């Protein structure tokens, strides 16, 4: 499946400088906390980044899409990639969102997850240098799981808005229930003769 890679950096409105880089060019604590927030909260926000039952087919070891929220420097197997750049252009690429996500919701969600990490002063895992596909899954595997996870994440519900999350999850739960009523051709082909 196709992805919607979201590149994010944050500029201080007073200094007009990136909050991700120190004056000497090294990454700031806010940079690492932003990554940690993405690691902690993107799995709970997955229903907003993969909004359809079919969205979860791309989250597989057999696809190029990420299967977890590990991060790495210019590592295209990781869910979170820090592209090679000069310090002023330091950014984080969220490679998890699908092309079927609403871009406004996906961008807002990604920024909220990073923001929560900055506010909470979270610390990220160590960067991955090998293939992140060799590491365990850490993302929901279905719309049903993702919807339940989003609804249960109090910091996301509070920050995104209770009314929005309630309305969104009700719609997604209804879509999933309708999906369960459909018998797929795979089920007919592989299960009909065995039942």
mmCIF file of C-alpha atoms in Angstrom:
data_model
loop_
_atom_site.group_PDB
_atom_site.id
_atom_site.type_symbol
_atom_site.label_atom_id
_atom_site.label_comp_id
_atom_site.label_asym_id
_atom_site.label_seq_id
_atom_site.Cartn_x
_atom_site.Cartn_y
_atom_site.Cartn_z
ATOM 1 C CA UNK A 1 0.000 0.000 0.000
ATOM 2 C CA UNK A 2 0.944 3.608 -0.417
ATOM 3 C CA UNK A 3 2.141 5.763 2.445
ATOM 4 C CA UNK A 4 1.801 9.397 3.448
ATOM 5 C CA UNK A 5 5.214 10.322 4.805
ATOM 6 C CA UNK A 6 4.857 13.282 7.161
ATOM 7 C CA UNK A 7 8.008 15.367 7.634
ATOM 8 C CA UNK A 8 7.883 17.498 10.749
ATOM 9 C CA UNK A 9 10.085 20.130 12.299
ATOM 10 C CA UNK A 10 9.225 22.869 14.752
ATOM 11 C CA UNK A 11 10.392 26.482 14.641
ATOM 12 C CA UNK A 12 10.480 28.819 17.643
ATOM 13 C CA UNK A 13 8.332 31.806 16.630
ATOM 14 C CA UNK A 14 10.548 34.271 18.547
ATOM 15 C CA UNK A 15 13.975 33.144 17.341
ATOM 16 C CA UNK A 16 12.846 31.708 13.975
ATOM 17 C CA UNK A 17 15.194 28.784 14.699
ATOM 18 C CA UNK A 18 14.455 25.078 14.811
ATOM 19 C CA UNK A 19 13.742 23.782 18.312
ATOM 20 C CA UNK A 20 15.270 20.479 17.154
ATOM 21 C CA UNK A 21 18.841 21.876 16.912
ATOM 22 C CA UNK A 22 21.145 23.489 19.465
ATOM 23 C CA UNK A 23 23.284 26.500 18.416
ATOM 24 C CA UNK A 24 26.258 24.116 18.018
ATOM 25 C CA UNK A 25 24.225 21.963 15.594
ATOM 26 C CA UNK A 26 23.595 19.025 17.910
ATOM 27 C CA UNK A 27 20.065 17.661 18.430
ATOM 28 C CA UNK A 28 18.113 19.148 21.346
ATOM 29 C CA UNK A 29 16.322 17.341 24.147
ATOM 30 C CA UNK A 30 13.050 18.510 22.540
ATOM 31 C CA UNK A 31 14.032 16.697 19.344
ATOM 32 C CA UNK A 32 14.486 13.423 21.202
ATOM 33 C CA UNK A 33 11.334 13.984 23.282
ATOM 34 C CA UNK A 34 9.365 14.583 20.068
ATOM 35 C CA UNK A 35 10.601 11.234 18.721
ATOM 36 C CA UNK A 36 9.703 9.571 22.028
ATOM 37 C CA UNK A 37 6.200 11.051 21.900
ATOM 38 C CA UNK A 38 5.741 9.630 18.410
ATOM 39 C CA UNK A 39 6.960 6.257 19.674
ATOM 40 C CA UNK A 40 4.618 6.272 22.647
ATOM 41 C CA UNK A 41 1.457 7.679 21.063
ATOM 42 C CA UNK A 42 1.433 6.770 17.349
ATOM 43 C CA UNK A 43 0.347 3.166 18.070
ATOM 44 C CA UNK A 44 -2.618 4.543 20.056
ATOM 45 C CA UNK A 45 -3.392 7.011 17.251
ATOM 46 C CA UNK A 46 -3.249 4.429 14.468
ATOM 47 C CA UNK A 47 -6.988 4.620 13.708
ATOM 48 C CA UNK A 48 -6.361 8.209 12.570
ATOM 49 C CA UNK A 49 -3.379 7.259 10.389
ATOM 50 C CA UNK A 50 -4.810 4.023 8.950
ATOM 51 C CA UNK A 51 -8.545 4.809 8.810
ATOM 52 C CA UNK A 52 -9.944 1.881 6.827
ATOM 53 C CA UNK A 53 -10.118 -1.897 7.239
ATOM 54 C CA UNK A 54 -7.893 -2.265 4.179
ATOM 55 C CA UNK A 55 -5.271 0.121 5.626
ATOM 56 C CA UNK A 56 -3.810 -2.631 7.781
ATOM 57 C CA UNK A 57 -2.869 -4.876 4.846
ATOM 58 C CA UNK A 58 0.231 -2.748 4.197
ATOM 59 C CA UNK A 59 1.490 -3.228 7.770
ATOM 60 C CA UNK A 60 3.239 -6.507 7.107
ATOM 61 C CA UNK A 61 6.779 -7.840 7.110
ATOM 62 C CA UNK A 62 6.209 -8.592 3.430
ATOM 63 C CA UNK A 63 5.635 -4.930 2.522
ATOM 64 C CA UNK A 64 7.899 -1.884 2.599
ATOM 65 C CA UNK A 65 5.696 -0.147 5.166
ATOM 66 C CA UNK A 66 6.934 0.063 8.758
ATOM 67 C CA UNK A 67 5.560 -2.404 11.312
ATOM 68 C CA UNK A 68 6.704 -0.613 14.466
ATOM 69 C CA UNK A 69 7.687 2.776 15.866
ATOM 70 C CA UNK A 70 11.427 2.319 16.030
ATOM 71 C CA UNK A 71 13.468 5.223 14.731
ATOM 72 C CA UNK A 72 16.777 5.595 12.964
ATOM 73 C CA UNK A 73 19.032 7.991 11.126
ATOM 74 C CA UNK A 74 18.148 7.736 7.422
ATOM 75 C CA UNK A 75 16.747 4.231 8.052
ATOM 76 C CA UNK A 76 13.896 3.567 5.632
ATOM 77 C CA UNK A 77 12.795 0.402 7.442
ATOM 78 C CA UNK A 78 11.972 2.327 10.628
ATOM 79 C CA UNK A 79 8.577 3.887 11.251
ATOM 80 C CA UNK A 80 10.323 7.118 12.213
ATOM 81 C CA UNK A 81 13.227 8.271 10.072
ATOM 82 C CA UNK A 82 15.561 11.197 10.688
ATOM 83 C CA UNK A 83 16.672 12.188 7.175
ATOM 84 C CA UNK A 84 20.212 13.374 6.573
ATOM 85 C CA UNK A 85 20.206 17.179 6.705
ATOM 86 C CA UNK A 86 21.978 20.219 8.043
ATOM 87 C CA UNK A 87 21.078 21.200 11.648
ATOM 88 C CA UNK A 88 18.700 23.998 10.580
ATOM 89 C CA UNK A 89 16.690 21.505 8.518
ATOM 90 C CA UNK A 90 16.618 18.712 11.113
ATOM 91 C CA UNK A 91 13.288 16.921 10.907
ATOM 92 C CA UNK A 92 11.502 13.684 11.683
ATOM 93 C CA UNK A 93 9.716 11.672 9.011
ATOM 94 C CA UNK A 94 6.652 9.745 10.173
ATOM 95 C CA UNK A 95 6.476 6.854 7.678
ATOM 96 C CA UNK A 96 3.516 5.133 9.363
ATOM 97 C CA UNK A 97 0.515 7.052 8.010
ATOM 98 C CA UNK A 98 -1.215 5.556 4.984
ATOM 99 C CA UNK A 99 -2.099 7.426 1.806
ATOM 100 C CA UNK A 100 -5.764 6.774 2.617
ATOM 101 C CA UNK A 101 -5.615 8.926 5.775
ATOM 102 C CA UNK A 102 -7.096 12.419 5.855
ATOM 103 C CA UNK A 103 -3.949 14.585 5.514
ATOM 104 C CA UNK A 104 -5.179 17.241 7.951
ATOM 105 C CA UNK A 105 -6.004 14.659 10.600
ATOM 106 C CA UNK A 106 -2.754 12.741 9.983
ATOM 107 C CA UNK A 107 -0.550 15.833 10.266
ATOM 108 C CA UNK A 108 -2.369 17.081 13.373
ATOM 109 C CA UNK A 109 -2.166 13.623 14.942
ATOM 110 C CA UNK A 110 1.553 13.312 14.267
ATOM 111 C CA UNK A 111 2.246 16.752 15.738
ATOM 112 C CA UNK A 112 0.081 16.009 18.797
ATOM 113 C CA UNK A 113 1.964 12.766 19.462
ATOM 114 C CA UNK A 114 5.311 14.565 19.276
ATOM 115 C CA UNK A 115 3.987 17.448 21.371
ATOM 116 C CA UNK A 116 2.904 15.063 24.130
ATOM 117 C CA UNK A 117 6.402 13.604 24.185
ATOM 118 C CA UNK A 118 7.889 17.084 24.541
ATOM 119 C CA UNK A 119 5.466 18.105 27.304
ATOM 120 C CA UNK A 120 6.033 14.843 29.178
ATOM 121 C CA UNK A 121 9.824 14.952 28.663
ATOM 122 C CA UNK A 122 9.887 11.426 27.246
ATOM 123 C CA UNK A 123 13.096 9.693 26.135
ATOM 124 C CA UNK A 124 13.218 7.651 22.917
ATOM 125 C CA UNK A 125 14.680 4.216 22.405
ATOM 126 C CA UNK A 126 18.124 3.936 20.857
ATOM 127 C CA UNK A 127 18.128 4.439 17.072
ATOM 128 C CA UNK A 128 17.917 1.307 14.939
ATOM 129 C CA UNK A 129 20.887 0.728 12.649
ATOM 130 C CA UNK A 130 19.756 -2.524 10.992
ATOM 131 C CA UNK A 131 16.390 -3.492 9.589
ATOM 132 C CA UNK A 132 13.480 -2.491 11.816
ATOM 133 C CA UNK A 133 11.462 -5.209 10.054
ATOM 134 C CA UNK A 134 13.455 -7.744 12.093
ATOM 135 C CA UNK A 135 12.019 -6.252 15.307
ATOM 136 C CA UNK A 136 8.554 -7.035 16.749
ATOM 137 C CA UNK A 137 5.327 -5.418 15.591
ATOM 138 C CA UNK A 138 4.205 -2.504 17.774
ATOM 139 C CA UNK A 139 1.332 -1.165 15.675
ATOM 140 C CA UNK A 140 -2.303 -2.315 15.795
ATOM 141 C CA UNK A 141 -3.076 -4.992 13.208
ATOM 142 C CA UNK A 142 -6.724 -4.073 12.540
ATOM 143 C CA UNK A 143 -9.097 -1.118 12.519
ATOM 144 C CA UNK A 144 -10.971 -2.680 15.429
ATOM 145 C CA UNK A 145 -7.842 -2.869 17.598
ATOM 146 C CA UNK A 146 -6.753 0.627 16.550
ATOM 147 C CA UNK A 147 -10.146 2.157 17.344
ATOM 148 C CA UNK A 148 -10.276 0.595 20.817
ATOM 149 C CA UNK A 149 -6.695 1.698 21.496
ATOM 150 C CA UNK A 150 -7.402 5.304 20.470
ATOM 151 C CA UNK A 151 -10.514 5.527 22.611
ATOM 152 C CA UNK A 152 -8.565 4.262 25.664
ATOM 153 C CA UNK A 153 -5.649 6.723 25.335
ATOM 154 C CA UNK A 154 -6.575 9.559 27.698
ATOM 155 C CA UNK A 155 -3.754 11.971 26.694
ATOM 156 C CA UNK A 156 -4.717 11.723 23.009
ATOM 157 C CA UNK A 157 -8.439 12.000 23.747
ATOM 158 C CA UNK A 158 -7.832 15.078 25.892
ATOM 159 C CA UNK A 159 -5.510 16.769 23.393
ATOM 160 C CA UNK A 160 -7.395 15.922 20.196
ATOM 161 C CA UNK A 161 -10.752 16.619 21.845
ATOM 162 C CA UNK A 162 -13.223 14.232 23.441
ATOM 163 C CA UNK A 163 -16.037 15.061 21.018
ATOM 164 C CA UNK A 164 -13.820 14.507 17.971
ATOM 165 C CA UNK A 165 -12.428 11.175 19.204
ATOM 166 C CA UNK A 166 -15.888 9.957 20.255
ATOM 167 C CA UNK A 167 -17.458 10.816 16.885
ATOM 168 C CA UNK A 168 -14.522 9.415 14.910
ATOM 169 C CA UNK A 169 -14.378 6.116 16.796
ATOM 170 C CA UNK A 170 -18.155 5.611 16.596
ATOM 171 C CA UNK A 171 -17.974 5.939 12.799
ATOM 172 C CA UNK A 172 -14.972 3.590 12.555
ATOM 173 C CA UNK A 173 -16.601 1.009 14.839
ATOM 174 C CA UNK A 174 -19.711 1.087 12.637
ATOM 175 C CA UNK A 175 -17.617 0.644 9.492
ATOM 176 C CA UNK A 176 -15.820 -2.317 11.064
ATOM 177 C CA UNK A 177 -19.111 -3.973 12.062
ATOM 178 C CA UNK A 178 -20.404 -3.641 8.487
ATOM 179 C CA UNK A 179 -17.112 -5.085 7.195
ATOM 180 C CA UNK A 180 -17.558 -8.146 9.415
ATOM 181 C CA UNK A 181 -20.875 -8.884 7.696
ATOM 182 C CA UNK A 182 -19.170 -9.418 4.322
ATOM 183 C CA UNK A 183 -17.898 -12.870 3.374
ATOM 184 C CA UNK A 184 -14.665 -12.472 1.406
ATOM 185 C CA UNK A 185 -13.651 -14.485 -1.642
ATOM 186 C CA UNK A 186 -10.688 -15.832 0.372
ATOM 187 C CA UNK A 187 -13.103 -17.268 2.958
ATOM 188 C CA UNK A 188 -15.201 -18.847 0.211
ATOM 189 C CA UNK A 189 -12.164 -20.322 -1.502
ATOM 190 C CA UNK A 190 -10.255 -21.574 1.538
ATOM 191 C CA UNK A 191 -12.907 -22.301 4.139
ATOM 192 C CA UNK A 192 -16.058 -23.389 2.311
ATOM 193 C CA UNK A 193 -14.865 -26.927 1.647
ATOM 194 C CA UNK A 194 -13.350 -27.320 5.127
ATOM 195 C CA UNK A 195 -16.392 -26.407 7.182
#
